[in-house]
PDB file of C-alpha atoms in Angstrom:
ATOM      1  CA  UNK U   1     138.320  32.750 -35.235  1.00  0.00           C
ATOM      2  CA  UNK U   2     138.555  29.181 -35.932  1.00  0.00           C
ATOM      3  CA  UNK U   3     139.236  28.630 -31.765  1.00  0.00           C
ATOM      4  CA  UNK U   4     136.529  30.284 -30.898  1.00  0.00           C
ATOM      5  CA  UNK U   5     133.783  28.698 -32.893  1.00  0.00           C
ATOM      6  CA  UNK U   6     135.349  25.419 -32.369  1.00  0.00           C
ATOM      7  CA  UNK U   7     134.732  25.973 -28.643  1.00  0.00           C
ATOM      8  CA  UNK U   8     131.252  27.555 -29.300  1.00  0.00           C
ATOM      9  CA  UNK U   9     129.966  24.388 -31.401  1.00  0.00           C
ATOM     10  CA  UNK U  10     131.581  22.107 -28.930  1.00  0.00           C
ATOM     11  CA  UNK U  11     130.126  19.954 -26.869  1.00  0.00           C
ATOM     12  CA  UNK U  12     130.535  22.402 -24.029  1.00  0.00           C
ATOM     13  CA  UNK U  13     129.874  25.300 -26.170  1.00  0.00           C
ATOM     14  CA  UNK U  14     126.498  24.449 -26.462  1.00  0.00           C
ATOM     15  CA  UNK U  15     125.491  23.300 -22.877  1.00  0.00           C
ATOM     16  CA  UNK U  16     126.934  26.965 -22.311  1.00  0.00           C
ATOM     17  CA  UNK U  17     124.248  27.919 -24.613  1.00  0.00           C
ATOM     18  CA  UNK U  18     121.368  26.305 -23.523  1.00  0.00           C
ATOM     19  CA  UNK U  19     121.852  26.700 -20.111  1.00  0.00           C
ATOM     20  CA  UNK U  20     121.967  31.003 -20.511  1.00  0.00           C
ATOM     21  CA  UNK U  21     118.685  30.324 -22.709  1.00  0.00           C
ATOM     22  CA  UNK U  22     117.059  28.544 -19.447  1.00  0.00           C
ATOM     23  CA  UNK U  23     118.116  31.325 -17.168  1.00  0.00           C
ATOM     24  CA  UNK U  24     116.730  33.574 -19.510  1.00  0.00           C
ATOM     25  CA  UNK U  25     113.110  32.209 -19.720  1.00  0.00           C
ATOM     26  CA  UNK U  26     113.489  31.791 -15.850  1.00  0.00           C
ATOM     27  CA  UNK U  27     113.839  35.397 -14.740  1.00  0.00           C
ATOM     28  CA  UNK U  28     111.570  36.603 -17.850  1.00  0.00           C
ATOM     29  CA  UNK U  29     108.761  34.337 -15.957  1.00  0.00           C
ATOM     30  CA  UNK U  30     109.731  35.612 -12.578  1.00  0.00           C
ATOM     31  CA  UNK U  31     109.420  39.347 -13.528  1.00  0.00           C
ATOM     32  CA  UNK U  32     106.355  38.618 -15.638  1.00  0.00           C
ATOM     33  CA  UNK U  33     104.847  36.684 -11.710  1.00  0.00           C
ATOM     34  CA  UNK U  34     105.681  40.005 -10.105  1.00  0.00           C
ATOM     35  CA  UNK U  35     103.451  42.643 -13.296  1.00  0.00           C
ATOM     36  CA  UNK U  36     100.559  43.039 -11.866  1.00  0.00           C
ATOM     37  CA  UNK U  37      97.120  41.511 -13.441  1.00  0.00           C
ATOM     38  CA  UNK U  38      96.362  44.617 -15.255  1.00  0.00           C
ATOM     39  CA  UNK U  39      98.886  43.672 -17.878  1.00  0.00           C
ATOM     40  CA  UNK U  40     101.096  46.483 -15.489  1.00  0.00           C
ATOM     41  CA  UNK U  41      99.524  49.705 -15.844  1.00  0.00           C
ATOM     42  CA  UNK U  42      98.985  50.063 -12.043  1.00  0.00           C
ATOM     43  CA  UNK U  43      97.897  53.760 -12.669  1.00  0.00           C
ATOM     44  CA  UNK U  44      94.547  52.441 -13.906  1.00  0.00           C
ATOM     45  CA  UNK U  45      93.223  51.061 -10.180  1.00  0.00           C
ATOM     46  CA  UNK U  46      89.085  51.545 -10.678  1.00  0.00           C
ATOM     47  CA  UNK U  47      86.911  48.974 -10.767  1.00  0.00           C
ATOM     48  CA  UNK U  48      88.070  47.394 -13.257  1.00  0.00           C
ATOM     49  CA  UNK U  49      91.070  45.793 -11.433  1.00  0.00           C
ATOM     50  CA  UNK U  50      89.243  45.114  -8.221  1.00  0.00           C
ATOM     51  CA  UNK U  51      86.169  43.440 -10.712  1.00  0.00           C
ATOM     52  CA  UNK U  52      89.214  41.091 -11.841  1.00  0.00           C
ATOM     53  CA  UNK U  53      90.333  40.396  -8.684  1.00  0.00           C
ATOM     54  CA  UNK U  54      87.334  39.457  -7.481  1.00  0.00           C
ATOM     55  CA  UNK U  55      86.522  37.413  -9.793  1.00  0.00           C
ATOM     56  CA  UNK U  56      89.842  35.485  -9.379  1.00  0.00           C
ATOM     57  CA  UNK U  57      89.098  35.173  -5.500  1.00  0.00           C
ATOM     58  CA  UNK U  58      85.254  33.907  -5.571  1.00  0.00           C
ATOM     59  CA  UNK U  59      84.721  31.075  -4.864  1.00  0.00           C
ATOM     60  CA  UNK U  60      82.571  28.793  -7.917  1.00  0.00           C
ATOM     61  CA  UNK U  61      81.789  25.980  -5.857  1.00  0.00           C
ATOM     62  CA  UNK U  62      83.334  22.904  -7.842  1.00  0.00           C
ATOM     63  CA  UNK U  63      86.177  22.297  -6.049  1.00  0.00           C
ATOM     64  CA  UNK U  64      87.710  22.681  -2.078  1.00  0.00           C
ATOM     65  CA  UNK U  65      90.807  22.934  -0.602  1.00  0.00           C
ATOM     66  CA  UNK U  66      90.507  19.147   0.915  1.00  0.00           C
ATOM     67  CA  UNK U  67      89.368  17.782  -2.691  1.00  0.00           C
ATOM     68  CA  UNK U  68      90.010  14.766  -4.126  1.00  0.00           C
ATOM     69  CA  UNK U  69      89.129  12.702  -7.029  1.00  0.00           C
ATOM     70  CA  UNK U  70      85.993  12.580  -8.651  1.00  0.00           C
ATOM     71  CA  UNK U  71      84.434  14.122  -5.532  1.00  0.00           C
ATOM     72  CA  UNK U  72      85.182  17.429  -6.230  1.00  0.00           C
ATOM     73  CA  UNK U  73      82.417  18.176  -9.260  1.00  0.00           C
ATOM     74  CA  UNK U  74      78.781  17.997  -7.912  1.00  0.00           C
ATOM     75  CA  UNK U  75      77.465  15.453  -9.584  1.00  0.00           C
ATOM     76  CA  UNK U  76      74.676  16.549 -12.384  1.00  0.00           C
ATOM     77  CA  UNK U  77      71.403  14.723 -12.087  1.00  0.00           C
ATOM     78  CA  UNK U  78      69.453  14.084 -15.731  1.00  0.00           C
ATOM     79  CA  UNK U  79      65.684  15.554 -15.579  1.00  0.00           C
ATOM     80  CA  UNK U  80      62.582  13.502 -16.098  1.00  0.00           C
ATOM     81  CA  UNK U  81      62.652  14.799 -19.557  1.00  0.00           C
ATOM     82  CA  UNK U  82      66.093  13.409 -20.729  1.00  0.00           C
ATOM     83  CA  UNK U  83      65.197  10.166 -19.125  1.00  0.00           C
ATOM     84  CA  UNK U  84      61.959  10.008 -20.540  1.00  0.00           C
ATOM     85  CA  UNK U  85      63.817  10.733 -24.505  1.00  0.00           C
ATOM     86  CA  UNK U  86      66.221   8.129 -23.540  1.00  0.00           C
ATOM     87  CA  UNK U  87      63.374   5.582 -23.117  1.00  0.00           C
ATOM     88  CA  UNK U  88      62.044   6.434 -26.853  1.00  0.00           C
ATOM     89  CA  UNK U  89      65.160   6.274 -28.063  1.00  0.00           C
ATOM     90  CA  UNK U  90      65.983   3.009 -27.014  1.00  0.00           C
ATOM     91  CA  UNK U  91      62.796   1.716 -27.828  1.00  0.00           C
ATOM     92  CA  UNK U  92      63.331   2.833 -31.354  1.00  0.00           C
ATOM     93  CA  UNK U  93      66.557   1.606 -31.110  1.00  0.00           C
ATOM     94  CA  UNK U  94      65.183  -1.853 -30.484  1.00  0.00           C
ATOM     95  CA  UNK U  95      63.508  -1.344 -34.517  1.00  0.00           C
ATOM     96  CA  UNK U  96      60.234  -3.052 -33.177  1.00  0.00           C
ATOM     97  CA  UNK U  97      58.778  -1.908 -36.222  1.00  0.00           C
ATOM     98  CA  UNK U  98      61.308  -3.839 -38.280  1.00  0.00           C
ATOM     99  CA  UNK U  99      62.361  -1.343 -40.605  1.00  0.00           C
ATOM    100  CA  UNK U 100      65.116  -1.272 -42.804  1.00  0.00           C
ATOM    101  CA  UNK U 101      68.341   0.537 -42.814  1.00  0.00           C
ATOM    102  CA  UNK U 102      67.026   3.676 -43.821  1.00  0.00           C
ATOM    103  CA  UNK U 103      63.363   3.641 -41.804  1.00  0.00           C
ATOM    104  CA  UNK U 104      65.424   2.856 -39.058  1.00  0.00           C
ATOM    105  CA  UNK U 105      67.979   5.438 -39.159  1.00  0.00           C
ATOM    106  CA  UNK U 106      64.634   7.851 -39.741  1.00  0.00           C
ATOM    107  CA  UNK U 107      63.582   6.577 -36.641  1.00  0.00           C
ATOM    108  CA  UNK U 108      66.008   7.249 -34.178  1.00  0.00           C
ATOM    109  CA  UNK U 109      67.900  10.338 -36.028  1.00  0.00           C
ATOM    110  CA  UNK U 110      65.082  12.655 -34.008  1.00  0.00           C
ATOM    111  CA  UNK U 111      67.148  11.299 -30.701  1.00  0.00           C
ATOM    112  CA  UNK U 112      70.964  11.960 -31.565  1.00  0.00           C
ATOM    113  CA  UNK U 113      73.617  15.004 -31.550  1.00  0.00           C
ATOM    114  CA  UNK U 114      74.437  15.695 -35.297  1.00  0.00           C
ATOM    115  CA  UNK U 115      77.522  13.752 -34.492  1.00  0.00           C
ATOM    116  CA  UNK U 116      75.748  10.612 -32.990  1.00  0.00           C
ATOM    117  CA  UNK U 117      73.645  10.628 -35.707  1.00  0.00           C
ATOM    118  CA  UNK U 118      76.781  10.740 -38.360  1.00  0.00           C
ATOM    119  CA  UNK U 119      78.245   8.015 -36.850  1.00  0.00           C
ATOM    120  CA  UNK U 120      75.094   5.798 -37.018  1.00  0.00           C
ATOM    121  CA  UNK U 121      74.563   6.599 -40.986  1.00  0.00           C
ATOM    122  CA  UNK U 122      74.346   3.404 -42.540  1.00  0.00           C
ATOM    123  CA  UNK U 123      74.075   0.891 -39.896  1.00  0.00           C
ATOM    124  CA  UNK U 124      71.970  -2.407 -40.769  1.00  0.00           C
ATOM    125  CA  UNK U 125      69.475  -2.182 -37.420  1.00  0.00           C
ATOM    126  CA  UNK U 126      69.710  -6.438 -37.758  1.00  0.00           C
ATOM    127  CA  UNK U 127      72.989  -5.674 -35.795  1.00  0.00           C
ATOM    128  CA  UNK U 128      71.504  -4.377 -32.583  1.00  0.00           C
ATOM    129  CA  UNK U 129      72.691  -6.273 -30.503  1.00  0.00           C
ATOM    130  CA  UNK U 130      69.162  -6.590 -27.832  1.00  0.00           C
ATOM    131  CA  UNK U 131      65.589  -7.298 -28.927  1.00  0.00           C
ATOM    132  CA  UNK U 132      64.213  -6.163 -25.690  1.00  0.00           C
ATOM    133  CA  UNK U 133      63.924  -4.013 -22.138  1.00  0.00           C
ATOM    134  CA  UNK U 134      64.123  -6.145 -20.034  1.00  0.00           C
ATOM    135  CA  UNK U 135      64.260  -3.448 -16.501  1.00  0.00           C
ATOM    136  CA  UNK U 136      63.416   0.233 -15.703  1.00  0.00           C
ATOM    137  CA  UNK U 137      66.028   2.765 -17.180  1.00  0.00           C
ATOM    138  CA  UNK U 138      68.960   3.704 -14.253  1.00  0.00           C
ATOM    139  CA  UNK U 139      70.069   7.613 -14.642  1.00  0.00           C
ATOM    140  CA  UNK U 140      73.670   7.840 -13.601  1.00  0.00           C
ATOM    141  CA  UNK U 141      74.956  11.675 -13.844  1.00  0.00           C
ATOM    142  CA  UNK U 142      74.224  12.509 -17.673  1.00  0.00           C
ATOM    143  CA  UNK U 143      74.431   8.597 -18.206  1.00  0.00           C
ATOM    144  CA  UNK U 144      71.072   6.834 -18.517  1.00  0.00           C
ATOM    145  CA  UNK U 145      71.251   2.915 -18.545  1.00  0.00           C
ATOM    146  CA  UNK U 146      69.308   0.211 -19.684  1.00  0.00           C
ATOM    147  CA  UNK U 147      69.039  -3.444 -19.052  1.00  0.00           C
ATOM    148  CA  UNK U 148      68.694  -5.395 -21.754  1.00  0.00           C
ATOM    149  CA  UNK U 149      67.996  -9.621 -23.004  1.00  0.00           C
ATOM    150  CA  UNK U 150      71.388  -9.569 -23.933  1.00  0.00           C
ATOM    151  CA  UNK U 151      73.465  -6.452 -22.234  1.00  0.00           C
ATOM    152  CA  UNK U 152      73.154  -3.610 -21.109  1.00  0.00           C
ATOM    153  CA  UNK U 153      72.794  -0.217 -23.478  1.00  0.00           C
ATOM    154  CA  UNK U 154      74.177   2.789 -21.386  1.00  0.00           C
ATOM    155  CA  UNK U 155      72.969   6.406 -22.891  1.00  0.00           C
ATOM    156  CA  UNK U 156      74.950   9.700 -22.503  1.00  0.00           C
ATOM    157  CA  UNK U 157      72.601  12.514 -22.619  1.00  0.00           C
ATOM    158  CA  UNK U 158      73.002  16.355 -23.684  1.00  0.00           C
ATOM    159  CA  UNK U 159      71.031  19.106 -24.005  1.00  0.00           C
ATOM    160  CA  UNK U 160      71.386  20.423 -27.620  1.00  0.00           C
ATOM    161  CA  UNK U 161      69.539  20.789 -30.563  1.00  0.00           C
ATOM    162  CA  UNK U 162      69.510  19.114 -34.224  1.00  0.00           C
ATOM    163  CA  UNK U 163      68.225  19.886 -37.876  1.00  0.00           C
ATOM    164  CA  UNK U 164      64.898  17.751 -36.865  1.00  0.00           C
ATOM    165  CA  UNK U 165      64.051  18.553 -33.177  1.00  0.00           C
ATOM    166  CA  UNK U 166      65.265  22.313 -32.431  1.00  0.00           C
ATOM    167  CA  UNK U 167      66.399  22.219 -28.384  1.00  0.00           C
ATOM    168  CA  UNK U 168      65.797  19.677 -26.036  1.00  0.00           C
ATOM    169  CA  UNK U 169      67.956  16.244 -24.711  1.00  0.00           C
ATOM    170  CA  UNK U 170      69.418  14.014 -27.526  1.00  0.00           C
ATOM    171  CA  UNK U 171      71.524  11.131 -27.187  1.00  0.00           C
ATOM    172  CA  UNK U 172      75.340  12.014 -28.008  1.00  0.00           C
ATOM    173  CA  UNK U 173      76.865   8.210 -26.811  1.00  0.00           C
ATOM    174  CA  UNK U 174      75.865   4.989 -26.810  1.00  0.00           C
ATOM    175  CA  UNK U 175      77.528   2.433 -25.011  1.00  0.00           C
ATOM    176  CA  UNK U 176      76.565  -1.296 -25.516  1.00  0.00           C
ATOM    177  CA  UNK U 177      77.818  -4.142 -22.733  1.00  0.00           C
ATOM    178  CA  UNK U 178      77.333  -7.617 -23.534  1.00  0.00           C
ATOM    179  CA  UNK U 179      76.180  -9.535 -20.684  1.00  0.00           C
TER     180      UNK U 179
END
């Protein structure tokens, strides 16, 4: 008895082991790539079945055979309406009103994702970076940037809704580059 579990808990013993465990999972996979789809009940072939296939054979448009890169995903272009809330939110961003902290954060919170807008919670608006637009706002996919005196603030738009607004575009990144 000794022997034998000497040999098992060997060195040896245990590559043994783990290489029957490997051959194990291996043909377990390759009978469970031959069961058909319909978790193998092949006596149930309605529509149900040929619905699945179907739907594992159409074709959804993102991506081709010859793809690569980003140039597989169309590209999404921004509406007039998420670049148009970009431009108040930047120029609220800019606090040309000169509010404080808190009339600030009032302010722009109409513009952000709930997350945005946790993130911003108690930032002094004396440390915006920009005082000014300086350029027309440049949509880029859901990205919508603007030049600035001092950089350039880059805006990642999504349609969503908050407590304040209900549904429409709100700002859930902001990117600033210093120029």
């Amino acid at each position: 008895m000794n022997r034998a579990l000497r040999i098992i808990f060997s060195r040896y013993g245990i590559v043994v082991i783990i290489l029957i465990l490997v051959l194990g999972v291996i043909a377990l996979a390759s009978q469970r790539a031959q069961t058909p789809l319909d978790g193998g009940n092949s006596s149930n072939r309605g529509s149900t079945s040929e619905a699945s296939s179907e739907a594992f054979t159409e074709d959804d448009g993102l991506a081709t055979e010859n793809c690569e890169g980003d140039d597989c995903y169309p590209e999404e272009e921004l509406p007039q309406e998420a670049v148009d809330q970009s431009v108040e939110f930047a120029e609220a961003w800019l606090n040309p009103n000169g509010y404080g902290p808190d009339g600030w954060y009032d302010s722009i919170i109409p513009f952000l994702t709930e997350d945005q807008a946790e993130l911003l919670q108690g930032v002094d608006p004396s440390e915006v970076p920009a005082t000014e637009i300086t350029g027309a706002p440049v949509p880029d996919g859901l990205k919508v940037a603007f030049p600035m005196d001092t950089g350039t603030l880059t805006l990642t738009m999504t349609e969503g809704s908050n407590n304040l607004t209900g549904t429409g575009w709100l700002v859930s990144a902001i990117d600033w580059e210093q120029s």
